[in-house]
Amino acid sequence: MTENPAIGPNTGPRKDFLRRFVRWCLIGVALLWSLAALILLAARWVDPPTTAVHIQRRLQAWIHHAPYHKRYVFVPLSQISPDFQHAVIAAEDARFYQHHGFDWHEMQIAAEETMDGSRIRGGSTLTQQLVKNLFFGTGRSILRKGVEFTLVPVAELSLGKQRILELYLNVVEWGPGVYGAESACRYYYRISARNISRQESARLAAILPLPLQRRPDRMNYYSGLILERMRQAGW
């Protein structure tokens, strides 16, 4: 009986190592996912002290030796103007109160625009954006999208619409080191989020897709569209 020369003496140990490596990777992913799910559950009552985007921006400033001043004040939803809330919903997720975390209609439109070469727009809901802000930063990858896809239902079930909106408005980036509605209102208009006007709300909502590049005072056209969407929604 002869040995198969294609099978070396170390093949067995290598396969065992690979199996163990894959198993521990899967265990690690499962533990991280469980931790993220627990954080979302806790966020129903606990305001997040920071997010992945906050940490990312601080690291980027440190790497590039750039000045960084973080402005982050968490306020209850009752202290944010209804006009401001409605402006953000109209700008970012018009069907926020109708969907359960994913807006399949908007995702289809975004995919069609991508395929035919027209202007690409995102199809992410406020819930998806909140999950991304909390855990993943601004990077894009298929793996991140996959994990996000599994965490969005957890957020919808554990937080509810009003808490999702409250969290999103308080953690989202509105400029260099500016996070949350209260900080944005004070940074750009020197007023509180409770007292911001309808027009100013629309201008702030208009910069959300590109908060590091846009300025509210240059958003005349887009803020007008947002105001029209608010009017059509009865707000």
mmCIF file of C-alpha atoms in Angstrom:
data_model
loop_
_atom_site.group_PDB
_atom_site.id
_atom_site.type_symbol
_atom_site.label_atom_id
_atom_site.label_comp_id
_atom_site.label_asym_id
_atom_site.label_seq_id
_atom_site.Cartn_x
_atom_site.Cartn_y
_atom_site.Cartn_z
ATOM 1 C CA MET A 1 0.000 0.000 0.000
ATOM 2 C CA THR A 2 1.491 3.358 -1.052
ATOM 3 C CA GLU A 3 0.885 6.864 0.301
ATOM 4 C CA ASN A 4 -0.757 9.448 -1.891
ATOM 5 C CA PRO A 5 2.043 11.924 -2.704
ATOM 6 C CA ALA A 6 -0.513 14.723 -3.144
ATOM 7 C CA ILE A 7 -1.313 14.608 0.559
ATOM 8 C CA GLY A 8 1.552 15.953 2.641
ATOM 9 C CA PRO A 9 2.192 15.068 6.267
ATOM 10 C CA ASN A 10 1.087 18.539 7.440
ATOM 11 C CA THR A 11 -2.251 18.566 5.591
ATOM 12 C CA GLY A 12 -4.209 17.330 8.619
ATOM 13 C CA PRO A 13 -2.858 19.913 11.092
ATOM 14 C CA ARG A 14 -3.400 22.688 8.542
ATOM 15 C CA LYS A 15 -7.017 21.715 8.066
ATOM 16 C CA ASP A 16 -7.532 21.575 11.822
ATOM 17 C CA PHE A 17 -6.002 25.046 12.210
ATOM 18 C CA LEU A 18 -8.220 26.421 9.434
ATOM 19 C CA ARG A 19 -11.326 24.929 11.023
ATOM 20 C CA ARG A 20 -10.433 26.388 14.422
ATOM 21 C CA PHE A 21 -9.662 29.767 12.861
ATOM 22 C CA VAL A 22 -13.002 29.899 11.026
ATOM 23 C CA ARG A 23 -14.863 28.732 14.133
ATOM 24 C CA TRP A 24 -13.295 31.438 16.324
ATOM 25 C CA CYS A 25 -13.979 34.074 13.674
ATOM 26 C CA LEU A 26 -17.641 33.092 13.606
ATOM 27 C CA ILE A 27 -17.762 33.114 17.406
ATOM 28 C CA GLY A 28 -16.170 36.585 17.412
ATOM 29 C CA VAL A 29 -18.675 37.927 14.886
ATOM 30 C CA ALA A 30 -21.550 36.457 16.881
ATOM 31 C CA LEU A 31 -20.257 38.045 20.102
ATOM 32 C CA LEU A 32 -19.817 41.444 18.448
ATOM 33 C CA TRP A 33 -23.297 41.246 16.941
ATOM 34 C CA SER A 34 -24.752 40.330 20.340
ATOM 35 C CA LEU A 35 -22.937 43.273 21.923
ATOM 36 C CA ALA A 36 -24.327 45.632 19.278
ATOM 37 C CA ALA A 37 -27.833 44.253 19.830
ATOM 38 C CA LEU A 38 -27.476 44.793 23.593
ATOM 39 C CA ILE A 39 -26.278 48.356 23.005
ATOM 40 C CA LEU A 40 -29.351 49.019 20.872
ATOM 41 C CA LEU A 41 -31.573 47.609 23.595
ATOM 42 C CA ALA A 42 -29.856 49.773 26.226
ATOM 43 C CA ALA A 43 -30.220 52.811 23.946
ATOM 44 C CA ARG A 44 -33.939 52.678 24.617
ATOM 45 C CA TRP A 45 -33.133 54.248 28.005
ATOM 46 C CA VAL A 46 -29.467 55.349 27.850
ATOM 47 C CA ASP A 47 -28.290 58.216 25.666
ATOM 48 C CA PRO A 48 -25.116 57.184 23.780
ATOM 49 C CA PRO A 49 -22.035 59.092 24.998
ATOM 50 C CA THR A 50 -20.376 58.723 21.584
ATOM 51 C CA THR A 51 -20.723 56.929 18.241
ATOM 52 C CA ALA A 52 -18.495 55.313 15.629
ATOM 53 C CA VAL A 53 -18.683 58.474 13.508
ATOM 54 C CA HIS A 54 -17.590 60.641 16.447
ATOM 55 C CA ILE A 55 -14.619 58.354 17.095
ATOM 56 C CA GLN A 56 -13.743 58.200 13.399
ATOM 57 C CA ARG A 57 -13.641 61.991 13.063
ATOM 58 C CA ARG A 58 -11.464 62.343 16.150
ATOM 59 C CA LEU A 59 -9.014 59.740 14.826
ATOM 60 C CA GLN A 60 -8.914 61.415 11.417
ATOM 61 C CA ALA A 61 -8.106 64.760 13.036
ATOM 62 C CA TRP A 62 -5.365 63.136 15.144
ATOM 63 C CA ILE A 63 -3.823 61.380 12.129
ATOM 64 C CA HIS A 64 -3.770 64.582 10.078
ATOM 65 C CA HIS A 65 -2.718 66.757 13.058
ATOM 66 C CA ALA A 66 -5.813 68.881 12.529
ATOM 67 C CA PRO A 67 -7.666 70.784 15.256
ATOM 68 C CA TYR A 68 -10.810 69.090 16.499
ATOM 69 C CA HIS A 69 -13.507 70.451 18.788
ATOM 70 C CA LYS A 70 -16.449 68.189 19.457
ATOM 71 C CA ARG A 71 -19.869 69.760 19.949
ATOM 72 C CA TYR A 72 -22.341 67.184 21.185
ATOM 73 C CA VAL A 73 -25.335 67.935 23.382
ATOM 74 C CA PHE A 74 -28.107 65.357 23.740
ATOM 75 C CA VAL A 75 -31.585 66.811 24.245
ATOM 76 C CA PRO A 76 -35.010 65.131 24.492
ATOM 77 C CA LEU A 77 -37.173 65.052 21.393
ATOM 78 C CA SER A 78 -39.598 67.416 23.136
ATOM 79 C CA GLN A 79 -36.848 70.073 23.049
ATOM 80 C CA ILE A 80 -36.450 69.841 19.273
ATOM 81 C CA SER A 81 -38.844 71.898 17.163
ATOM 82 C CA PRO A 82 -41.490 69.815 15.352
ATOM 83 C CA ASP A 83 -40.578 71.761 12.203
ATOM 84 C CA PHE A 84 -37.000 70.557 12.588
ATOM 85 C CA GLN A 85 -38.134 66.958 13.080
ATOM 86 C CA HIS A 86 -40.405 67.130 10.046
ATOM 87 C CA ALA A 87 -37.730 68.772 7.884
ATOM 88 C CA VAL A 88 -35.272 65.967 8.574
ATOM 89 C CA ILE A 89 -37.862 63.282 7.886
ATOM 90 C CA ALA A 90 -38.918 65.014 4.644
ATOM 91 C CA ALA A 91 -35.293 65.297 3.538
ATOM 92 C CA GLU A 92 -33.961 61.887 4.553
ATOM 93 C CA ASP A 93 -36.806 59.387 4.959
ATOM 94 C CA ALA A 94 -40.265 60.563 3.903
ATOM 95 C CA ARG A 95 -41.834 57.154 4.652
ATOM 96 C CA PHE A 96 -40.241 56.904 8.105
ATOM 97 C CA TYR A 97 -43.516 56.222 9.903
ATOM 98 C CA GLN A 98 -44.731 53.733 7.287
ATOM 99 C CA HIS A 99 -41.815 51.316 6.909
ATOM 100 C CA HIS A 100 -40.291 48.866 9.407
ATOM 101 C CA GLY A 101 -36.650 49.810 8.989
ATOM 102 C CA PHE A 102 -36.239 49.343 5.226
ATOM 103 C CA ASP A 103 -37.894 51.397 2.498
ATOM 104 C CA TRP A 104 -37.882 48.920 -0.365
ATOM 105 C CA HIS A 105 -39.460 51.430 -2.749
ATOM 106 C CA GLU A 106 -36.657 53.960 -2.248
ATOM 107 C CA MET A 107 -34.040 51.212 -2.477
ATOM 108 C CA GLN A 108 -35.467 50.167 -5.837
ATOM 109 C CA ILE A 109 -35.391 53.750 -7.115
ATOM 110 C CA ALA A 110 -31.774 54.138 -5.947
ATOM 111 C CA ALA A 111 -30.805 50.893 -7.701
ATOM 112 C CA GLU A 112 -32.518 51.947 -10.943
ATOM 113 C CA GLU A 113 -30.796 55.340 -10.898
ATOM 114 C CA THR A 114 -27.458 53.618 -10.366
ATOM 115 C CA MET A 115 -28.006 51.244 -13.278
ATOM 116 C CA ASP A 116 -29.139 53.861 -15.803
ATOM 117 C CA GLY A 117 -26.329 56.231 -14.868
ATOM 118 C CA SER A 118 -28.476 59.049 -13.506
ATOM 119 C CA ARG A 119 -27.779 60.839 -10.245
ATOM 120 C CA ILE A 120 -27.192 58.343 -7.471
ATOM 121 C CA ARG A 121 -29.201 58.868 -4.316
ATOM 122 C CA GLY A 122 -29.235 56.824 -1.188
ATOM 123 C CA GLY A 123 -32.117 54.618 -0.177
ATOM 124 C CA SER A 124 -31.163 54.337 3.483
ATOM 125 C CA THR A 125 -33.817 54.987 6.118
ATOM 126 C CA LEU A 126 -33.249 56.911 9.344
ATOM 127 C CA THR A 127 -33.034 53.566 11.151
ATOM 128 C CA GLN A 128 -30.313 52.334 8.816
ATOM 129 C CA GLN A 129 -28.431 55.608 9.153
ATOM 130 C CA LEU A 130 -28.692 55.463 12.938
ATOM 131 C CA VAL A 131 -27.241 51.939 13.043
ATOM 132 C CA LYS A 132 -24.433 53.019 10.713
ATOM 133 C CA ASN A 133 -23.674 56.090 12.833
ATOM 134 C CA LEU A 134 -23.612 54.138 16.070
ATOM 135 C CA PHE A 135 -21.490 51.180 14.978
ATOM 136 C CA PHE A 136 -19.843 51.549 11.561
ATOM 137 C CA GLY A 137 -18.837 55.127 10.835
ATOM 138 C CA THR A 138 -18.915 56.474 7.286
ATOM 139 C CA GLY A 139 -17.101 53.605 5.564
ATOM 140 C CA ARG A 140 -18.811 51.419 2.980
ATOM 141 C CA SER A 141 -18.454 47.691 2.481
ATOM 142 C CA ILE A 142 -20.616 44.688 1.694
ATOM 143 C CA LEU A 143 -19.797 43.194 5.102
ATOM 144 C CA ARG A 144 -20.924 46.353 6.872
ATOM 145 C CA LYS A 145 -24.148 46.425 4.878
ATOM 146 C CA GLY A 146 -24.802 42.791 5.750
ATOM 147 C CA VAL A 147 -24.390 43.313 9.494
ATOM 148 C CA GLU A 148 -26.386 46.541 9.322
ATOM 149 C CA PHE A 149 -29.186 44.638 7.587
ATOM 150 C CA THR A 150 -29.471 42.281 10.583
ATOM 151 C CA LEU A 151 -29.320 45.060 13.206
ATOM 152 C CA VAL A 152 -31.988 47.338 11.713
ATOM 153 C CA PRO A 153 -34.902 45.069 12.768
ATOM 154 C CA VAL A 154 -33.415 44.937 16.275
ATOM 155 C CA ALA A 155 -33.422 48.743 16.387
ATOM 156 C CA GLU A 156 -37.000 48.969 15.142
ATOM 157 C CA LEU A 157 -38.261 46.417 17.663
ATOM 158 C CA SER A 158 -36.315 47.579 20.704
ATOM 159 C CA LEU A 159 -36.409 51.361 20.224
ATOM 160 C CA GLY A 160 -39.609 52.341 18.421
ATOM 161 C CA LYS A 161 -40.036 55.221 15.994
ATOM 162 C CA GLN A 162 -39.915 58.135 18.417
ATOM 163 C CA ARG A 163 -36.741 56.955 20.139
ATOM 164 C CA ILE A 164 -35.094 56.203 16.773
ATOM 165 C CA LEU A 165 -35.885 59.741 15.641
ATOM 166 C CA GLU A 166 -34.649 61.191 18.934
ATOM 167 C CA LEU A 167 -31.373 59.254 18.744
ATOM 168 C CA TYR A 168 -30.809 60.070 15.093
ATOM 169 C CA LEU A 169 -31.401 63.792 15.524
ATOM 170 C CA ASN A 170 -28.990 63.854 18.455
ATOM 171 C CA VAL A 171 -26.057 61.864 17.060
ATOM 172 C CA VAL A 172 -26.023 62.679 13.332
ATOM 173 C CA GLU A 173 -23.173 64.790 11.957
ATOM 174 C CA TRP A 174 -24.039 68.367 10.987
ATOM 175 C CA GLY A 175 -20.621 69.833 10.340
ATOM 176 C CA PRO A 176 -16.975 69.609 11.460
ATOM 177 C CA GLY A 177 -17.234 68.295 15.027
ATOM 178 C CA VAL A 178 -20.931 69.246 15.178
ATOM 179 C CA TYR A 179 -23.238 66.425 16.247
ATOM 180 C CA GLY A 180 -26.928 66.602 16.978
ATOM 181 C CA ALA A 181 -29.755 69.056 16.458
ATOM 182 C CA GLU A 182 -29.016 71.233 19.483
ATOM 183 C CA SER A 183 -25.341 71.668 18.610
ATOM 184 C CA ALA A 184 -26.187 72.355 14.952
ATOM 185 C CA CYS A 185 -28.711 75.063 15.808
ATOM 186 C CA ARG A 186 -26.319 76.786 18.168
ATOM 187 C CA TYR A 187 -23.355 76.436 15.803
ATOM 188 C CA TYR A 188 -25.078 77.818 12.701
ATOM 189 C CA TYR A 189 -27.832 80.067 14.095
ATOM 190 C CA ARG A 190 -26.968 80.634 17.777
ATOM 191 C CA ILE A 191 -30.403 79.469 18.894
ATOM 192 C CA SER A 192 -31.738 76.336 20.532
ATOM 193 C CA ALA A 193 -33.280 73.447 18.626
ATOM 194 C CA ARG A 194 -36.571 74.275 20.368
ATOM 195 C CA ASN A 195 -36.730 77.737 18.777
ATOM 196 C CA ILE A 196 -35.428 77.137 15.260
ATOM 197 C CA SER A 197 -37.674 78.401 12.473
ATOM 198 C CA ARG A 198 -39.248 76.368 9.692
ATOM 199 C CA GLN A 199 -36.951 77.825 7.014
ATOM 200 C CA GLU A 200 -33.819 77.325 9.118
ATOM 201 C CA SER A 201 -34.890 73.751 9.823
ATOM 202 C CA ALA A 202 -35.141 73.032 6.105
ATOM 203 C CA ARG A 203 -31.709 74.548 5.473
ATOM 204 C CA LEU A 204 -30.105 72.403 8.158
ATOM 205 C CA ALA A 205 -31.845 69.282 6.900
ATOM 206 C CA ALA A 206 -30.534 70.058 3.411
ATOM 207 C CA ILE A 207 -26.885 69.660 4.441
ATOM 208 C CA LEU A 208 -27.278 66.202 6.002
ATOM 209 C CA PRO A 209 -26.152 64.161 2.965
ATOM 210 C CA LEU A 210 -22.804 66.045 2.894
ATOM 211 C CA PRO A 211 -22.424 67.822 6.232
ATOM 212 C CA LEU A 212 -18.697 68.512 5.840
ATOM 213 C CA GLN A 213 -19.117 70.137 2.417
ATOM 214 C CA ARG A 214 -22.444 71.975 2.545
ATOM 215 C CA ARG A 215 -23.460 75.124 4.366
ATOM 216 C CA PRO A 216 -27.090 75.976 5.301
ATOM 217 C CA ASP A 217 -26.924 79.450 3.770
ATOM 218 C CA ARG A 218 -26.194 77.939 0.331
ATOM 219 C CA MET A 219 -29.082 75.474 0.348
ATOM 220 C CA ASN A 220 -31.778 77.697 -1.171
ATOM 221 C CA TYR A 221 -32.952 75.253 -3.837
ATOM 222 C CA TYR A 222 -32.857 72.032 -1.836
ATOM 223 C CA SER A 223 -34.350 73.627 1.279
ATOM 224 C CA GLY A 224 -37.213 74.831 -0.919
ATOM 225 C CA LEU A 225 -37.853 71.253 -2.035
ATOM 226 C CA ILE A 226 -37.862 70.119 1.588
ATOM 227 C CA LEU A 227 -40.375 72.803 2.540
ATOM 228 C CA GLU A 228 -42.615 71.676 -0.321
ATOM 229 C CA ARG A 229 -42.386 68.051 0.836
ATOM 230 C CA MET A 230 -43.338 69.161 4.345
ATOM 231 C CA ARG A 231 -46.321 71.067 2.986
ATOM 232 C CA GLN A 232 -47.459 68.053 0.941
ATOM 233 C CA ALA A 233 -47.195 65.851 4.044
ATOM 234 C CA GLY A 234 -49.420 68.241 5.987
ATOM 235 C CA TRP A 235 -46.646 69.568 8.228
#
